[in-house]
Amino acid sequence: MDPDLRYGKLNNGFAYYIRKTKDVFPEDGVYIRLVGRAGAWLETKDQQHLAHLMEHMNVLAPSSLGSFKYWYMNSIKHKVITSAHRISTGDDFVQYGIGLREVEKGLLEDVFRRYRALSFNEKMLFNLKDSDLVDELGRRTILEEIEPGSNYGTILSGEKYHTLGEPEQKFYDPNNILKSVSNIRTFKLKSLEKFYTDWYRPDMQALIVIGDIPDVDWVEDRIKFYFSDLKLPKSSVQRSLSNWYDSLEVSLPGTNRIVLTKDSIKNNNLLAFNIIRSILSPTERMVTYEQYREALIADLYLSVLGVRLNALTRQYRSSIPSTVQVRIKNELRVAFHRISVPLFKDTDIREITNTLVREMERIKRFGFSNDELLIAKDVVQKERLKQMVYDGLGLLVDSYKDHFMKGVPAMSLDDQTEFVAKLLTDIEVPDINAYARSWWDEPNKVLSVTTSDKASLKNIPTDLEFNELLESIHNEDLGPWDMPVSVPEKLLQNSKIPEQLTAATAEEQIPNEGNAYRLKFSNGISVILKPLPNSKNGVALKGYSAHGASSFNNPSDYARATEAANIIQYSGAGDWDKFQINAYLKEYKIGFSMRIMNESSTINASSSPDQIEAMLQLVYLYLTKPRKDALAFMDWKTKHVKRPTVETKKMKYKKITDYPLWDLLGVESPGKSFHLSPISIDWKKDDLDAIHSVYQQLFSSDAMTFVITGDFDVDKIRPLLSVYFGNLPMSSCFIKEQPITEVIKRPIQGLDKTFFTSRDNYGISYNYVGNLKTKKDGLLLELLERLLDKNIYSTSQKSEFYIGLFMNLSYNSDSYRFFVGDNYSNNRTMLVDSIVRSCVNDVKENLLEEDQLNVLKQVYKQELTALKNENNPSAWAEYLLEQEQDSFGKYSRAWEYSGMLDAVTSQDIRDAARTYLSDDNISIIKVFPKEEQIQSK
């Protein structure tokens, strides 16, 4: 046990775990999680899916203290650690977890009171007898959560059912999801009440409280005070989790088979090579050294196997068309070793299968190398350290939860790290290879192919052909693994580096930005430098040009421009293809990406301080020597081109009926149109030279500006910039002609449009739009958005919205748009209208109380502080680029608003609401099913 853990049990069996971690995580708050055993395993036939529904009732229904969720959203949401939020139900557990940034006794006292109500409260017994309340907060919210995906869930369950060989146990019936939906609609209230009284009991619950708590003794005293009065049921029903798992044991057929599944809902196309084995009951305690060692061997095996199989994809026209995902997942009494590959049109299933089977057979014969294992060990250790840095408290909570649920040792993080390090030194290549062989020797190999209705997949083998393929490769004369991707020692050899130093023609210090400098080269390129000594985040580079796809009047060139950066990066640069460059980036921890958008083109890169020259070489290569590789282009087309892009003004409203709400919103509300000229590109026949021409025109513009921030010496980086940026062949002849898209700067007010779609749902986009008058008003809009978002969310939760409505704000220096909306299975457009108008009118009529205003400002100040991270090179680069473009982006706002926030008053906010949220500013877009249009006629 963790020596610093306070663990105990009350007389009623309620367990608790308390751990003060100020010395371990000085900046973290407190995680609180209530864990119970009231999961799906305890459901009887008439209680199917009621464990999940009970969790909803517990969170949404009022206790003597009111609704837990209402308290969470309206009283502490601005104080919570989002990553700590864990409210869920599983096969053998239910949990209610939150995290708090602020730690003080008064707040914790309130939390304990709320958690006592979650454990069990008499008010809930009255709630569960109220059919209207159960219908509203239970049935409706569960159905809203699971029903939209129930048919797809049935498809997934069916695939698993057939993969297992159609076992007799009813638990694996693919129709169980639909049965659950049916039971949610029809269950008796007594069934739900019985589940609650039987299984929400103290001897099946534990409270975990860890973090920077005020005092361990005080927390223990409060837990005893609040939870000691929990009573055991008078007639305690007992169930055996082991017996439940034993009842789910599957008798596997011991055959190799093909399983075909049609996905007509999400239209996914996926190949999954499954090896299946039966496993012992998951209730077996993991307490021995050998058990932990076997678990770590499995992790290392997955790591080396994933690297090995994905290496097969690092070639153009590979038989495996996409990234391979490898996982071993234990599901109840069965373990699935699953190798999955996304499929594309015209994919050859037999070719993929041959490649995968051949490689697995090679691994069985020759195993993995010591170098592969060393890399995997390094990955496992780094992932472990990364978890500790980013979610150490979460790791501890999960560890204590496992101790309560399964009796797993609750070790400290230091002990866990030391234990893992010891295990790693004890694991050698023969251990990994023996584990790999144990899987390949399993007699249950199932090739599962999921296809959409419209898929055109070639050469799907029959069961007989699949078995013949396995046997054929088993008898094949295979050699050992030999397919490394070479990592370039240097991207540019000395003979190819520009010899002359092209000094900057001008250099100046940027006013009001401290030690920031602007260099201007004779080729027109500007470079802004902002050194951040001792920055732990290395160096960030951002490049920007105001030329984008819309700079081309020719519709075909417009279409080419939208994909040109992707195609070039897919091909590589200089002497190196994309696989060699990716290996170089990984080896030297350099980040690089390019994008061409409608109105701009960008470059983003990052590196450690000692790899700055390599980062600059990479930019130089992509701008001067983009690789023209026909094989790469053919490969890109195979994997990325679905159909020609065709949009015409004439087709606009014909095609728009099949667009989802979000696409309609993006076009109609800001006043944009679709492409005014037809764009028809047959990528299969398109010319690679034309794509390169478009790319080079955009990235050879002398309007390109670079910003470099981070840990570097200006005197040392200046000559490197002279070599690599001063010698870029830039041109000023690029003239922006009439753009292909039409944008109306002022958002459209007074819209009230209804579209009818072939989709089976309703949607509404409720907008307040207009022009922004001053920058300070932008700050007021930010505060209004947070205020209204909270009010609209809480109000909608009291109505028919389990997930709740959210308000979003987007704006620039000229215009703004508030937006509320979503898609629904039934018509709620009038309800959305009512909720939004009510909340907006309340803000326009009433002044905020002083404490409400202070909380609102405090929450926003935290967001601004995060954006103004002065040690973050990427944030500085974004800010300086916004300043250079005179654009009022989020980083510029953070700096400006920080100095204005304290002066904001309640009157300012109300005045802004009356100005910007008037009825004249409303625009509404609705989407209805086509049947509604037919009925209205």
Coordinates of C-alpha atoms in Angstrom, one line a residue, residues 136-350:
E136 CA -38.3 13.2 -17.7
L137 CA -34.9 12.7 -16.0
G138 CA -34.5 8.9 -16.5
R139 CA -36.2 7.4 -19.5
R140 CA -35.9 10.4 -21.8
T141 CA -32.3 11.2 -21.0
I142 CA -31.1 7.6 -21.4
L143 CA -33.0 7.2 -24.7
E144 CA -31.6 10.6 -25.9
E145 CA -28.1 9.2 -25.1
I146 CA -28.3 5.7 -26.4
E147 CA -31.2 5.4 -28.9
P148 CA -29.5 7.4 -31.7
G149 CA -26.7 4.9 -31.8
S150 CA -28.7 1.8 -30.9
N151 CA -28.9 0.5 -34.5
Y152 CA -25.2 1.1 -35.1
G153 CA -24.5 -0.6 -31.7
T154 CA -26.5 -3.5 -32.9
I155 CA -24.3 -3.7 -36.0
L156 CA -21.1 -3.7 -33.9
S157 CA -22.6 -6.3 -31.5
G158 CA -23.5 -8.4 -34.5
E159 CA -20.0 -8.3 -35.8
K160 CA -18.6 -9.4 -32.4
Y161 CA -21.3 -12.1 -32.1
H162 CA -20.4 -13.7 -35.4
T163 CA -16.6 -13.3 -34.7
L164 CA -17.1 -15.3 -31.5
G165 CA -18.8 -18.1 -33.5
E166 CA -22.4 -17.2 -32.5
P167 CA -22.2 -18.3 -28.8
E168 CA -25.3 -19.6 -27.1
Q169 CA -25.1 -17.2 -24.1
K170 CA -27.9 -14.6 -24.5
F171 CA -25.6 -11.9 -23.2
Y172 CA -23.9 -11.8 -26.6
D173 CA -27.1 -11.5 -28.5
P174 CA -26.6 -8.5 -31.0
N175 CA -30.2 -7.5 -30.3
N176 CA -29.5 -6.8 -26.6
I177 CA -29.1 -3.0 -27.3
L178 CA -32.6 -2.9 -28.9
K179 CA -34.0 -4.9 -26.0
S180 CA -32.4 -2.4 -23.5
V181 CA -34.1 0.4 -25.4
S182 CA -37.4 -1.5 -25.2
N183 CA -37.0 -2.1 -21.5
I184 CA -36.2 1.5 -20.8
R185 CA -39.5 2.4 -22.4
T186 CA -41.5 -0.2 -20.4
F187 CA -39.9 -1.0 -17.1
K188 CA -41.9 -0.7 -13.9
L189 CA -40.9 1.9 -11.3
K190 CA -40.7 -0.8 -8.7
S191 CA -37.8 -2.5 -10.6
L192 CA -35.8 0.8 -10.6
E193 CA -36.6 1.4 -6.9
K194 CA -35.5 -2.2 -6.0
F195 CA -32.2 -1.8 -7.9
Y196 CA -31.5 1.4 -5.9
T197 CA -32.4 0.0 -2.5
D198 CA -30.6 -3.3 -3.1
W199 CA -27.3 -2.0 -4.5
Y200 CA -26.7 1.7 -3.5
R201 CA -25.5 0.5 -0.1
P202 CA -22.5 1.5 2.0
D203 CA -20.7 -1.9 2.0
M204 CA -20.5 -1.6 -1.8
Q205 CA -19.2 1.9 -2.0
A206 CA -15.9 3.8 -1.4
L207 CA -15.0 7.5 -1.4
I208 CA -11.6 8.6 -2.8
V209 CA -10.3 12.0 -1.9
I210 CA -6.7 12.9 -3.0
G211 CA -4.8 16.1 -3.8
D212 CA -3.8 19.2 -2.0
I213 CA -6.4 18.7 0.8
P214 CA -6.2 21.0 3.9
D215 CA -5.7 18.2 6.4
V216 CA -6.0 14.4 6.3
D217 CA -7.4 14.1 9.8
W218 CA -10.1 16.8 9.0
V219 CA -11.1 15.0 5.8
E220 CA -11.4 11.6 7.6
D221 CA -13.5 13.3 10.3
R222 CA -15.8 14.8 7.7
I223 CA -16.2 11.4 5.9
K224 CA -17.1 9.7 9.2
F225 CA -19.5 12.5 10.0
Y226 CA -21.4 12.3 6.7
F227 CA -21.2 8.6 5.8
S228 CA -21.4 6.8 9.1
D229 CA -25.2 7.0 9.2
L230 CA -25.6 5.1 5.9
K231 CA -27.6 2.0 6.7
L232 CA -27.3 -1.5 5.2
P233 CA -30.6 -2.9 3.7
K234 CA -32.6 -4.9 6.2
S235 CA -32.5 -7.9 3.9
S236 CA -29.2 -7.7 2.2
V237 CA -29.3 -9.4 -1.2
Q238 CA -26.0 -11.0 -2.1
R239 CA -24.6 -11.6 -5.6
S240 CA -21.3 -13.1 -6.7
L241 CA -19.4 -11.2 -9.4
S242 CA -17.3 -14.3 -10.0
N243 CA -20.4 -16.4 -10.7
W244 CA -21.6 -13.7 -13.1
Y245 CA -18.4 -13.7 -15.1
D246 CA -18.4 -17.5 -15.0
S247 CA -21.8 -17.5 -16.6
L248 CA -20.4 -15.6 -19.6
E249 CA -17.7 -18.1 -20.5
V250 CA -17.6 -18.7 -24.2
S251 CA -16.9 -22.0 -25.9
L252 CA -14.9 -20.9 -29.0
P253 CA -15.3 -23.1 -32.1
G254 CA -11.6 -23.5 -32.8
T255 CA -11.9 -22.6 -36.5
N256 CA -10.6 -19.9 -38.9
R257 CA -13.4 -18.0 -40.5
I258 CA -14.5 -15.0 -42.5
V259 CA -17.2 -12.6 -41.1
L260 CA -18.8 -10.1 -43.3
T261 CA -20.8 -7.2 -41.8
K262 CA -22.8 -4.5 -43.7
D263 CA -22.7 -1.0 -42.1
S264 CA -25.5 1.0 -43.7
I265 CA -25.5 3.6 -41.0
K266 CA -22.0 5.1 -40.7
N267 CA -20.8 3.5 -44.0
N268 CA -17.5 2.4 -42.4
N269 CA -15.1 0.2 -44.3
L270 CA -12.8 -1.8 -42.1
L271 CA -10.8 -5.0 -42.1
A272 CA -10.1 -6.5 -38.7
F273 CA -7.8 -9.6 -38.3
N274 CA -8.9 -11.1 -35.0
I275 CA -7.2 -13.8 -32.9
I276 CA -9.5 -14.9 -30.0
R277 CA -8.8 -16.8 -26.8
S278 CA -10.8 -17.5 -23.7
I279 CA -9.5 -15.9 -20.4
L280 CA -10.0 -16.4 -16.7
S281 CA -12.5 -14.4 -14.8
P282 CA -11.5 -10.7 -14.5
T283 CA -12.2 -10.9 -10.8
E284 CA -8.9 -12.8 -10.2
R285 CA -6.7 -10.5 -8.1
M286 CA -3.6 -9.1 -9.7
V287 CA -1.2 -9.3 -6.8
T288 CA 1.8 -11.4 -7.9
Y289 CA 5.1 -10.2 -9.6
E290 CA 4.5 -12.6 -12.4
Q291 CA 1.0 -11.2 -13.1
Y292 CA 2.3 -7.7 -13.5
R293 CA 5.2 -9.0 -15.6
E294 CA 2.8 -10.7 -18.0
A295 CA 0.7 -7.6 -18.3
L296 CA 3.8 -5.5 -19.1
I297 CA 5.0 -8.1 -21.6
A298 CA 1.6 -7.6 -23.4
D299 CA 2.1 -3.8 -23.5
L300 CA 5.6 -4.2 -24.9
Y301 CA 4.4 -6.7 -27.5
L302 CA 1.6 -4.3 -28.7
S303 CA 4.2 -1.6 -29.0
V304 CA 6.7 -3.6 -31.1
L305 CA 3.9 -5.2 -33.2
G306 CA 2.4 -1.8 -33.9
V307 CA 5.7 -0.3 -35.1
R308 CA 6.5 -3.4 -37.2
L309 CA 3.1 -3.5 -39.0
N310 CA 3.0 0.2 -39.6
A311 CA 6.4 0.0 -41.1
L312 CA 4.7 -2.0 -43.9
T313 CA 2.7 1.1 -44.7
R314 CA 5.8 3.3 -45.1
Q315 CA 6.0 2.9 -48.9
Y316 CA 3.9 4.2 -51.7
R317 CA 1.3 1.9 -53.1
S318 CA 1.6 -0.3 -50.1
S319 CA -0.7 -3.4 -49.9
I320 CA -1.8 -2.0 -46.5
P321 CA -3.5 1.3 -47.4
S322 CA -3.6 3.1 -44.1
T323 CA -2.4 3.1 -40.5
V324 CA -2.7 -0.2 -38.7
Q325 CA -4.2 -0.2 -35.2
V326 CA -3.2 -3.0 -32.9
R327 CA -4.9 -3.8 -29.6
I328 CA -5.6 -6.6 -27.2
K329 CA -8.9 -6.1 -25.4
N330 CA -10.3 -8.3 -22.7
E331 CA -14.1 -8.3 -22.9
L332 CA -15.6 -10.3 -20.0
R333 CA -14.3 -13.9 -20.6
V334 CA -12.8 -13.4 -24.0
A335 CA -9.6 -11.6 -25.2
F336 CA -9.5 -10.1 -28.7
H337 CA -6.2 -9.6 -30.4
R338 CA -7.3 -7.2 -33.1
I339 CA -5.4 -5.8 -36.0
S340 CA -7.5 -3.3 -37.9
V341 CA -7.0 -1.4 -41.1
P342 CA -9.4 1.2 -42.7
L343 CA -10.3 0.3 -46.2
F344 CA -10.7 2.5 -49.3
K345 CA -12.6 2.0 -52.5
D346 CA -11.2 -0.8 -54.7
T347 CA -9.0 -2.1 -51.8
D348 CA -7.8 -5.7 -52.4
I349 CA -8.8 -7.6 -49.2
R350 CA -6.8 -10.6 -50.2

